[in-house]
CSV table of C-alpha atoms in Angstrom, one decimal:
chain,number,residue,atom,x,y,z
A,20,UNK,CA,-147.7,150.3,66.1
A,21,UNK,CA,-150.2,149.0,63.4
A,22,UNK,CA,-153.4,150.8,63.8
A,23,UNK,CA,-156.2,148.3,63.0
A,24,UNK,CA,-159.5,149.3,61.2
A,25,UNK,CA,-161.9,151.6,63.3
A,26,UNK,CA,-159.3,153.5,65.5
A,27,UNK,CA,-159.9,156.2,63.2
A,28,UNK,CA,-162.6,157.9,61.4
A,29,UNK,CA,-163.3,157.3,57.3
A,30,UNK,CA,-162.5,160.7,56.4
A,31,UNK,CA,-159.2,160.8,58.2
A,32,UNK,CA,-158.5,157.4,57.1
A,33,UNK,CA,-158.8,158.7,54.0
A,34,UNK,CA,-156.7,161.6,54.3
A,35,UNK,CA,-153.8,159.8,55.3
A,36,UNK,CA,-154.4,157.2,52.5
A,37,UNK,CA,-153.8,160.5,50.3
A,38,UNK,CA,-151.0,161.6,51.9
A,39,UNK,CA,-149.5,158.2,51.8
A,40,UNK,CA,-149.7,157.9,48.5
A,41,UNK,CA,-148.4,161.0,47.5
A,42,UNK,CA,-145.4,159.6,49.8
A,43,UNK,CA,-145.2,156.6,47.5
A,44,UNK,CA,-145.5,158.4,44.2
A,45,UNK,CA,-142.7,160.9,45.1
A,46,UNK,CA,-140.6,158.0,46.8
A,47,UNK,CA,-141.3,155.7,43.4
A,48,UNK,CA,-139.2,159.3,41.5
A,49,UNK,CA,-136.9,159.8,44.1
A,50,UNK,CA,-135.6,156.3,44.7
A,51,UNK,CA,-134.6,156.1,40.8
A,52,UNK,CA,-131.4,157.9,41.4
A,53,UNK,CA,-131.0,156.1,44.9
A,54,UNK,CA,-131.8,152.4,43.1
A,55,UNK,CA,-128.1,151.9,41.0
A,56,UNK,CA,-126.4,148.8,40.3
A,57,UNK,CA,-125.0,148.5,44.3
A,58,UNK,CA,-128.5,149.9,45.7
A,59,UNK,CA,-130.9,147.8,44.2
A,60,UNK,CA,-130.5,143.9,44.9
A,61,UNK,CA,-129.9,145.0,48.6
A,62,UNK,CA,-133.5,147.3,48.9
A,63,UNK,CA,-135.6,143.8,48.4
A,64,UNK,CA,-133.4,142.5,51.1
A,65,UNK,CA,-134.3,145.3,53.7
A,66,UNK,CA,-137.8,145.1,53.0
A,67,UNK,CA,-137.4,141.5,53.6
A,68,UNK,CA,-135.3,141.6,56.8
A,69,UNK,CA,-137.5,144.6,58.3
A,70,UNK,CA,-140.6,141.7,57.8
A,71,UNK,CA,-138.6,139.3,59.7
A,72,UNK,CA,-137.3,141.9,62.6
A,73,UNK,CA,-141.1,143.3,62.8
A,74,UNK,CA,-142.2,140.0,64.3
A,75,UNK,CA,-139.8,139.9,67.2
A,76,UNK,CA,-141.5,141.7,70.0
A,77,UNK,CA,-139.4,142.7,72.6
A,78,UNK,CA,-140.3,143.8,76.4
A,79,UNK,CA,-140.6,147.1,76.8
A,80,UNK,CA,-142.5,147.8,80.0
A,81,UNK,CA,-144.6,145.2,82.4
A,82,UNK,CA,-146.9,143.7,79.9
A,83,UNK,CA,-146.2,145.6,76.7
A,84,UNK,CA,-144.1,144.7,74.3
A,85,UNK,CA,-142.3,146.8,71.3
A,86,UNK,CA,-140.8,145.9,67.8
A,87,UNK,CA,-138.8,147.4,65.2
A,88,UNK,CA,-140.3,150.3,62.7
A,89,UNK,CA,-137.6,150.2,60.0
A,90,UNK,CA,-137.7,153.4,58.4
A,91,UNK,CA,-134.2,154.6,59.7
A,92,UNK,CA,-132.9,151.4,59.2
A,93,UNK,CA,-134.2,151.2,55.6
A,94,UNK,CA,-133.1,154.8,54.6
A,95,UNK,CA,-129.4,154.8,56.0
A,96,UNK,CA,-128.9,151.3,53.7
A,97,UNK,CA,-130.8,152.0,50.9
A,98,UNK,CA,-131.6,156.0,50.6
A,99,UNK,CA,-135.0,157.7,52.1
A,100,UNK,CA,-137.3,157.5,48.6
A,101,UNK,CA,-136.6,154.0,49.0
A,102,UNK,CA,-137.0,153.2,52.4
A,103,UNK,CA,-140.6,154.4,52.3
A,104,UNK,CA,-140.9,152.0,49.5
A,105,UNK,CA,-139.8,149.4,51.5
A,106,UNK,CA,-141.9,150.2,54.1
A,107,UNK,CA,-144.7,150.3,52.1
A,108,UNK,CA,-144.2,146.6,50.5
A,109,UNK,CA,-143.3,145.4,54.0
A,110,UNK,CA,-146.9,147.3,55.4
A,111,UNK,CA,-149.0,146.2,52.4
A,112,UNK,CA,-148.0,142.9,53.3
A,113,UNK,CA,-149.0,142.9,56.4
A,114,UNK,CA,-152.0,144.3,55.8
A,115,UNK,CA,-153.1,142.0,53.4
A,116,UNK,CA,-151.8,138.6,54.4
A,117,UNK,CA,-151.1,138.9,57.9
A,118,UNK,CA,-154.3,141.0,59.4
A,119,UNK,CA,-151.5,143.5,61.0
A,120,UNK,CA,-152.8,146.6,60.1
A,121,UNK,CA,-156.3,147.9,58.8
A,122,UNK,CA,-156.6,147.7,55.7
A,123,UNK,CA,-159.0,150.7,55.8
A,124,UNK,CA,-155.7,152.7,58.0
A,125,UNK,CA,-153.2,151.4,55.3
A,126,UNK,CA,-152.8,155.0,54.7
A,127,UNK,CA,-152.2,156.0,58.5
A,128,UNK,CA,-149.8,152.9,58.7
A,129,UNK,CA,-147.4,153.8,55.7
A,130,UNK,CA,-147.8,158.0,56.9
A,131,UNK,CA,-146.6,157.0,60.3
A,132,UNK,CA,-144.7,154.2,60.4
A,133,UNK,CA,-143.3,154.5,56.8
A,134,UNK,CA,-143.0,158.3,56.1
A,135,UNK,CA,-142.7,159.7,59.6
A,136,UNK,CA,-140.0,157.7,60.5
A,137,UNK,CA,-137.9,157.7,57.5
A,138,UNK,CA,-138.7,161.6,57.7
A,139,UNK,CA,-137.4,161.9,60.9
A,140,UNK,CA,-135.1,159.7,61.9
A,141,UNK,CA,-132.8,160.0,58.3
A,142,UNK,CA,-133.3,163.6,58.7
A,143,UNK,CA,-131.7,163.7,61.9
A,144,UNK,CA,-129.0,160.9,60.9
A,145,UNK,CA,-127.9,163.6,58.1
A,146,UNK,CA,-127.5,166.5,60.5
A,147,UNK,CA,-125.6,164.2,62.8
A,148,UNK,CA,-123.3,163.0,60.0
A,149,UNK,CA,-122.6,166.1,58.5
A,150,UNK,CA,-121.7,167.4,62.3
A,151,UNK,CA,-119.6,164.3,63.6
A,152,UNK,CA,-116.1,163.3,62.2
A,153,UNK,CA,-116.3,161.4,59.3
A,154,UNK,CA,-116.0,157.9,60.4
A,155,UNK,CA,-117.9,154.6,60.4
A,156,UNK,CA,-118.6,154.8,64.4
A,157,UNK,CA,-120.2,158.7,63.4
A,158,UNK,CA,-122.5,156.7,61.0
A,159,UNK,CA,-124.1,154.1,63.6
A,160,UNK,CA,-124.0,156.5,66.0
A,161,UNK,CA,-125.9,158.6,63.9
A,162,UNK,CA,-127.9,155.8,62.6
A,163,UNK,CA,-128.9,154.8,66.7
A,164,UNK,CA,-129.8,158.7,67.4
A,165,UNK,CA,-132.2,159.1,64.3
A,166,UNK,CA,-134.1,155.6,64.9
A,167,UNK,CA,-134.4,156.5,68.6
A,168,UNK,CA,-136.2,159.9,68.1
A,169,UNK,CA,-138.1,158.1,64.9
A,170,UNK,CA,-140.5,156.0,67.4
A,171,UNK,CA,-141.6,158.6,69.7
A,172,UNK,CA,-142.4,160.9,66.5
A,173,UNK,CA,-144.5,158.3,65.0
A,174,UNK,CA,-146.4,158.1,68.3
A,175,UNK,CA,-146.9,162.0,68.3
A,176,UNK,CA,-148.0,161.9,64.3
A,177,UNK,CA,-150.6,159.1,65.5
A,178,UNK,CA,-151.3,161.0,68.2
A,179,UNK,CA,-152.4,163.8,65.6
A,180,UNK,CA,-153.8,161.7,63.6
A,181,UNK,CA,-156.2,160.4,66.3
A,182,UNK,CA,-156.7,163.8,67.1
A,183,UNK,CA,-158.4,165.0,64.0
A,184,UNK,CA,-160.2,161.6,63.2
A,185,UNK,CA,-160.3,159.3,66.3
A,186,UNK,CA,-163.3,157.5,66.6
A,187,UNK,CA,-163.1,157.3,69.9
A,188,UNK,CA,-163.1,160.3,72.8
A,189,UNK,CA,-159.9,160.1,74.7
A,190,UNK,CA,-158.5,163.1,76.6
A,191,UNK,CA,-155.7,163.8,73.9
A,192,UNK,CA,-153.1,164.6,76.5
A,193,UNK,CA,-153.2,161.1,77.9
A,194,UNK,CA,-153.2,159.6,74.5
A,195,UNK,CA,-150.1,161.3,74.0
A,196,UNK,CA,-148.6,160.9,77.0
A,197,UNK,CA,-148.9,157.3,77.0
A,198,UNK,CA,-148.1,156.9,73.2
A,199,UNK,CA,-145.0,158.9,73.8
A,200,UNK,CA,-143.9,157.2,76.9
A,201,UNK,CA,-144.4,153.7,76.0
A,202,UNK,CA,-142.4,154.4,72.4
A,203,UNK,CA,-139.4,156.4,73.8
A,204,UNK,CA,-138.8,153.1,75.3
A,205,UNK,CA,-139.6,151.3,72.4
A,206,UNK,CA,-137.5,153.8,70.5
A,207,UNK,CA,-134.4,152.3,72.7
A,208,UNK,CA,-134.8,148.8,70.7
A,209,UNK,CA,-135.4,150.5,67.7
A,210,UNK,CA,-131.7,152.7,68.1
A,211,UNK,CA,-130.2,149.1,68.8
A,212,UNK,CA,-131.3,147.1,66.4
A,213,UNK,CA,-130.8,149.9,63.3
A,214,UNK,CA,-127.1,150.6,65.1
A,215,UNK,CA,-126.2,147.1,65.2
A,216,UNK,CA,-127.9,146.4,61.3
A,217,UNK,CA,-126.3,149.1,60.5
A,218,UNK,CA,-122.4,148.6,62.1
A,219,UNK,CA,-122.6,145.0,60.4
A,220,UNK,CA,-123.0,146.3,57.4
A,221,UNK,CA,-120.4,148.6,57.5
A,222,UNK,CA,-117.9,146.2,58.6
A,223,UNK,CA,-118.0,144.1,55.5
A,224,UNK,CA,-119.2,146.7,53.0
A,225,UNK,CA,-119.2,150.2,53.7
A,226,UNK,CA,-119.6,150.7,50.3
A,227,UNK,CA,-123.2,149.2,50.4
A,228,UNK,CA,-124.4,151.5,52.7
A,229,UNK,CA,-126.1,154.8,51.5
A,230,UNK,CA,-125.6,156.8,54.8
A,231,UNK,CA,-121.7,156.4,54.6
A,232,UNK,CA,-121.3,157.2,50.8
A,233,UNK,CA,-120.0,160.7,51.7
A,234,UNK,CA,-117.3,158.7,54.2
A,235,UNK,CA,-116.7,156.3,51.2
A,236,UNK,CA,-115.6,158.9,48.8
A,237,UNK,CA,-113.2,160.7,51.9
A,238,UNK,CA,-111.5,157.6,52.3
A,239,UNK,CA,-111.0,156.9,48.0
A,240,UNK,CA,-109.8,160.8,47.5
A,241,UNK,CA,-106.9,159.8,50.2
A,242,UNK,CA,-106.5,156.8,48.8
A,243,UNK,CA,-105.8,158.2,45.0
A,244,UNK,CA,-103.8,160.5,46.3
A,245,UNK,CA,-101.2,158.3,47.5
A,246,UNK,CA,-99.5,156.9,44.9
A,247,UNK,CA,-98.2,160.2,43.2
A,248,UNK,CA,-98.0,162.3,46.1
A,249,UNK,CA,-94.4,162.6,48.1
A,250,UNK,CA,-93.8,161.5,51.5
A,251,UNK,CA,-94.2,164.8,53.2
A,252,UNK,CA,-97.7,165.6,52.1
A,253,UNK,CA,-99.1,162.2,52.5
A,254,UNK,CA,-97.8,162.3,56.4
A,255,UNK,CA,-100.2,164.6,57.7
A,256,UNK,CA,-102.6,163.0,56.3
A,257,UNK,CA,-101.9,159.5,57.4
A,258,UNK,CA,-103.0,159.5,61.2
A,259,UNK,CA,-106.5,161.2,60.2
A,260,UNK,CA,-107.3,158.1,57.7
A,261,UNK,CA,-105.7,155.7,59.9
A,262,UNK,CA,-108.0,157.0,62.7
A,263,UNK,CA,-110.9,157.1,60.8
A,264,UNK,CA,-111.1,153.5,59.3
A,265,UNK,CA,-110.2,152.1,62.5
A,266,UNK,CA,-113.5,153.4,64.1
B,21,UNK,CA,-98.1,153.5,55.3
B,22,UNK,CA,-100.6,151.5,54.1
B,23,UNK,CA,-103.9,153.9,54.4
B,24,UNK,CA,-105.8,151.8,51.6
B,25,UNK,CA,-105.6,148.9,54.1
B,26,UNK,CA,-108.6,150.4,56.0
B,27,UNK,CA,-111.0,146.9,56.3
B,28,UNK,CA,-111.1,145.6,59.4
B,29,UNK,CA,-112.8,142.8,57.8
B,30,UNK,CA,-112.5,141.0,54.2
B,31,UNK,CA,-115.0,142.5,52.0
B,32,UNK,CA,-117.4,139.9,51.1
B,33,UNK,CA,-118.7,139.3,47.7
B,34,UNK,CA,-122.4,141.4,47.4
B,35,UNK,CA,-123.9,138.1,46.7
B,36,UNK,CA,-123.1,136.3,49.5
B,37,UNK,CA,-123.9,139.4,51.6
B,38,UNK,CA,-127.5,139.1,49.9
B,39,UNK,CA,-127.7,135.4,50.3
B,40,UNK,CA,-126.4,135.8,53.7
B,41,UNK,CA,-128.8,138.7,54.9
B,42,UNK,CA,-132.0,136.2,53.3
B,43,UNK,CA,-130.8,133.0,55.1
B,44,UNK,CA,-131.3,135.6,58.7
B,45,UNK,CA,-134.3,136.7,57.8
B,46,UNK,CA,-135.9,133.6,56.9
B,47,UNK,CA,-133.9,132.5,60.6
B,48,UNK,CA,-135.4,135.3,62.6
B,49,UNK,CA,-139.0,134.9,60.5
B,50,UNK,CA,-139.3,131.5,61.1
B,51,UNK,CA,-137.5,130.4,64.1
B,52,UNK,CA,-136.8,133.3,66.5
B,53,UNK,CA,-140.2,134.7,66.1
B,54,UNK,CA,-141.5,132.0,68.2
B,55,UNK,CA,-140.0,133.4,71.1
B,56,UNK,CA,-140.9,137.0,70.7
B,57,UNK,CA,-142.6,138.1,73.1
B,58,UNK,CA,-146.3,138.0,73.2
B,59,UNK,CA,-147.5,141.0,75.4
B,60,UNK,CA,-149.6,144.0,73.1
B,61,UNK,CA,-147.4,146.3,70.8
B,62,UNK,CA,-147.0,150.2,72.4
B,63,UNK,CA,-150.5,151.1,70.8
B,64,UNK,CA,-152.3,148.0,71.5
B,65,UNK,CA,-151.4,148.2,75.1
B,66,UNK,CA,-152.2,152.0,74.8
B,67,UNK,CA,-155.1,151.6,73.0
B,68,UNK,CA,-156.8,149.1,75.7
B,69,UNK,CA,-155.7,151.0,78.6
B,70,UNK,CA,-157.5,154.5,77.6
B,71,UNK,CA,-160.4,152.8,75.5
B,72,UNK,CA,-159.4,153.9,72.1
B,73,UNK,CA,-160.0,151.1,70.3
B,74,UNK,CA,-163.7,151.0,71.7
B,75,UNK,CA,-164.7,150.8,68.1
B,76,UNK,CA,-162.0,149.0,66.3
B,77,UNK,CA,-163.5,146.5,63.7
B,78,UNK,CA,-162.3,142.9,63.4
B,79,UNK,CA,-159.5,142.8,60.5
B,80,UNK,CA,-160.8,142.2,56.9
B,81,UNK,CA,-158.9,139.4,56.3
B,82,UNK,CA,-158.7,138.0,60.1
B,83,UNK,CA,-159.6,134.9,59.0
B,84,UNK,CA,-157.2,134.4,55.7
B,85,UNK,CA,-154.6,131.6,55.7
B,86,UNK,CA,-152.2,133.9,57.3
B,87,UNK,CA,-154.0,135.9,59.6
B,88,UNK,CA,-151.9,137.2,62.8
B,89,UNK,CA,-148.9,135.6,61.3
B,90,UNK,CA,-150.1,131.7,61.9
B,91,UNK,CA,-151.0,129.0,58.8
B,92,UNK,CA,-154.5,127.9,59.1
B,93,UNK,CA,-154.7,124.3,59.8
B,94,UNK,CA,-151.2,123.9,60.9
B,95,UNK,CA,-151.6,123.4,65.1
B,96,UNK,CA,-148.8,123.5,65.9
B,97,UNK,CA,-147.8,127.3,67.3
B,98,UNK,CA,-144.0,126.9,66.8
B,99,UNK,CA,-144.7,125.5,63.3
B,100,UNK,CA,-147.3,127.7,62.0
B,101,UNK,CA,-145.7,130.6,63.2
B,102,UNK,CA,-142.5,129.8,61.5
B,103,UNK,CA,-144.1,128.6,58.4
B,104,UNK,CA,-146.1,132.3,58.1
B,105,UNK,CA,-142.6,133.8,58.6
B,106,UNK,CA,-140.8,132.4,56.2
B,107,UNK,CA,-143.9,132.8,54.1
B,108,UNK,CA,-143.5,136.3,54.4
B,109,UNK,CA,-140.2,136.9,53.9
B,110,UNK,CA,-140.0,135.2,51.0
B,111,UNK,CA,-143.2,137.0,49.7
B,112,UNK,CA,-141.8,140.5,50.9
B,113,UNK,CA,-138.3,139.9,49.1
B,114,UNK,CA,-140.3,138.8,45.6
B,115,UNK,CA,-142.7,141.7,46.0
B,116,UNK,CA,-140.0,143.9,47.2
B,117,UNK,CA,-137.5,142.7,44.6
B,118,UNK,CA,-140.0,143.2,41.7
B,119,UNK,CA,-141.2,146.5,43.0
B,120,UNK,CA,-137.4,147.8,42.7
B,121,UNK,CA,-136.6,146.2,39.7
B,122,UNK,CA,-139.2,147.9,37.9
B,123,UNK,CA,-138.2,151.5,39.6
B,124,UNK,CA,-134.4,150.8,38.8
B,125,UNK,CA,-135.6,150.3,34.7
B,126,UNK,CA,-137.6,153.5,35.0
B,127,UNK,CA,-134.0,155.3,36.0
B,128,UNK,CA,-132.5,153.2,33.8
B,129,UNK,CA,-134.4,154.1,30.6
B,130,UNK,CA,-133.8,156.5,28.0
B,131,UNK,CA,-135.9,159.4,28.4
B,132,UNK,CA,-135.0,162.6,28.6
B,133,UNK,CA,-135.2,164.0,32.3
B,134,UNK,CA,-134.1,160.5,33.5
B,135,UNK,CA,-130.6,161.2,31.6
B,136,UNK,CA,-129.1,163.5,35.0
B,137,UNK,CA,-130.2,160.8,37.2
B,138,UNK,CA,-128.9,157.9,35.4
B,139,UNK,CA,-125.3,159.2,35.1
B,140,UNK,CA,-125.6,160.9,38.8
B,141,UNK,CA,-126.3,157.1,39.6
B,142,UNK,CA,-123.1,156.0,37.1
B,143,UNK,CA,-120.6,158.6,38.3
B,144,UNK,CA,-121.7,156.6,42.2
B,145,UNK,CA,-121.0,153.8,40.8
B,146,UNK,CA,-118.0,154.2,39.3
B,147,UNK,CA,-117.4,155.6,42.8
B,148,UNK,CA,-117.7,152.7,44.2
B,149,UNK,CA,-115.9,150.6,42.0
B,150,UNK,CA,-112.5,152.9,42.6
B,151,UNK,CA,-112.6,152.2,46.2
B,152,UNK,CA,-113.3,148.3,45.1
B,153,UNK,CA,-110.4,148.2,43.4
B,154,UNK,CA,-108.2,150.2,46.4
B,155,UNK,CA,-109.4,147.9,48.7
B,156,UNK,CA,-108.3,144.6,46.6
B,157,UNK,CA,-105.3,146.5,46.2
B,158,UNK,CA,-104.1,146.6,49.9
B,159,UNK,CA,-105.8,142.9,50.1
B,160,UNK,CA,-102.5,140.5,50.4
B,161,UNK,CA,-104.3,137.9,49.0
C-alpha cells in the first residue's frame, strides 16, 4: 500500500508528514517503558522480519496482489510506541533504498500503514483480550481479528487522505470502495500471517510476547501459589490452569 | 498436579530465538521473495484502474543501487532480488537495532521522570524472570 510521490498534493503531503512525526516523537517516549531487557533485542528483529514478509506478495484477486502491513504484528510482540517505530525504520527504508514509497508521502506512508494500523488493529487486540478467557489461543485469535480490521482501516485513512489532498479527481466513493474491497481481502493474509507470527512465538516464549504479559503473570500468581497452599484450595484451581496452558 | 508444567514446547534460549527469527528473514528476504507474486499491490492495482495515479512522479531514488528491491548490475532476477533482500534485512535490523538501543538508554538513564518507567520496566522484568524460573522448575531436565 505504499503511496508513491504525486498521489497526493504538497500541502497534504505535508500534513501527514506532521502528523507522522508527532507519531514518531510520542512513540520514541512511549516505547521507553515498552523497550526492557526482554523487549528490546527482539524490536530490531520485527522491524527486520516485517522487511522481509513485506516483499512476499500474495494473490489477492485476479491480477492484484497483497502483502503484509505489520503494525499489529509489531505491537502484540513488542508494544504499540514501538511498533510504529518499527514501522517507521522498516518504511524509511523503503523509501530511501528501495524506491517503495514517495519519499515526498513518507509521512502518508508511516500515518497509514504505521500509525493506523498499530492504532487499530492493537486497539482492538486489547478489547478482544480483555473480553476472551485468558489463554494463548485468546491472544492469536485476538492478534488475527485486530490485523484483519487493520488493512481495510488503512485503506479508509488513505482514502481520507486522498480526499483532502488527491491530486487527482476520482469520485471518492469508488476510490473507497475499491480500496476497501481489495484490502479486506488483503486484510485476510494480513490476520494469517500476524496469527501464525504470533502463535509461534507464543509456543516457545510466551514470555517474549507483549500482548500476553497479562496471561503471563495469571499463569506465575498460580504458579506461586502452589507450593504453600493445601490440597483443597489448589484443586479448584487446577482444571482452569490446566485448560488454559493447553490452548 | 503439575500446573507449572504449562510448555507445550521447551523454552528456547532468547538468543537462539533472535538468531533463529534473523536466519528466516534473511530466508524469506532473499530466497522466497523471488516467488512472490508479481501482480500490483491493493493501491497500485487501485490506483491504475480509477486513474489516481494520473500524476504520480517517478521515485527520487528509482534509479539507486536498490531501486524496486533489485542490485544494479546484477542480471540475474533471482539473484538480484535476493541479494536486495538480504541487503535489507540486514540494514533494517542494524538501523532498527540502533534506533532501539538508543531509546532503551533514554529509559534507562537517570533522570528524573524516567525513574517510574525504569522500575515499571524492572518490576516486568522481574516478572518475567519468576515465571523463568517456574518453568525450569517443572523442566525434568
Amino acid at each position: 500500500m505504499h503511496v508513491p510521490d504525486g498521489f497526493i498534493s504538497a500541502p497534504v503531503s505535508v500534513a501527514a508528514g506532521v502528523v507522522a512525526a508527532t507519531g514518531v516523537a510520542v512513540s520514541l517516549r512511549g516505547a521507553r517503558r515498552e523497550l526492557d531487557e526482554r523487549a528490546a533485542p527482539l524490536a530490531g528483529l520485527v522491524a527486520a522480519f516485517i522487511f522481509a514478509v513485506q516483499m512476499l506478495n500474495f494473490p489477492v484477486a485476479s491480477g492484484t496482489s497483497g502483502h503484509l502491513l505489520g503494525g499489529t504484528l509489531a505491537a502484540v510482540l513488542v508494544g504499540p510506541f514501538t511498533a510504529v517505530l518499527c514501522m517507521s525504520v522498516v518504511l524509511l527504508m523503503q523509501g530511501v533504498f528501495f524506491a517503495d514509497g514517495g519519499l515526498t508521502a513518507l509521512g502518508v506512508n508511516i500515518t497509514v500503514m504505521g500509525i493506523t494500523t498499530t492504532l487499530v488493529g492493537y486497539g482492538l487486540f486489547k478489547v478482544l483480550v480483555a473480553a476472551l478467557p485468558r489463554t494463548r489461543r485468546s491472544v492469536s485469535g485476538a492478534a488475527f481479528v485486530g490485523a484483519l480490521v487493520s488493512v481495510p482501516a488503512a485503506a479508509c485513512v488513505f482514502t481520507l487522505i486522498y480526499a483532502v489532498g488527491g491530486t487527482t479527481d476520482v469520485a471518492l466513493a469508488k476510490v473507497a470502495g475499491a480500496m476497501i474491497g481489495v484490502h479486506v481481502l488483503i486484510g485476510i493474509g494480513e490476520a494469517l500471517i500476524t496469527a501464525a507470527t504470533v502463535s509461534s512465538v507464543l509456543a516457545v516464549r510466551p514470555d517474549l510476547v507483549h500482548g500476553a504479559r497479562g496471561l503471563a503473570r495469571t499463569l506465575e500468581l498460580r504458579d506461586g501459589a502452589l507450593p504453600t497452599a493445601s490440597a483443597a484450595p489448589t484443586a479448584p484451581a487446577a482444571p482452569t490452569a490446566s485448560s488454559t496452558t493447553q490452548a | 498436579m503439575p500446573i507449572v508444567g504449562t510448555r507445550t514446547l521447551p523454552k528456547i534460549r532468547t538468543r537462539t530465538l533472535l538468531i533463529a527469527g534473523a536466519l528466516l528473514a534473511l530466508l524469506l528476504a532473499g530466497f522466497v521473495s523471488y516467488y512472490a507474486d508479481k501482480n500490483p499491490d491493493g493501491l497500485e492495482k487501485v490506483a491504475a484502474d480509477k486513474g489516481i495515479d494520473a500524476k504520480e512522479k517517478d521515485h527520487a531514488t528509482a534509479d539507486g543501487p536498490l531501486a524496486d528491491y533489485s542490485v544494479k548490475g546484477v542480471d540475474n532476477q533471482r539473484l538480484s532480488g535476493g541479494l536486495a533482500g538480504v541487503l535489507g534485512v540486514g540494514a533494517t535490523l542494524l538501523v532498527g537495532s540502533g534506533v532501539f538501543w538508543i531509546v532503551k538508554r533514554r529509559g534507562d538513564g537517570g533522570v528524573g521522570d524516567v525513574d517510574g518507567a525504569g522500575s515499571a520496566g524492572s518490576a516486568g522484568s522481574a516478572g518475567g524472570l519468576g515465571g523463568d524460573a517456574a518453568a525450569s522448575v517443572a523442566d525434568p531436565s
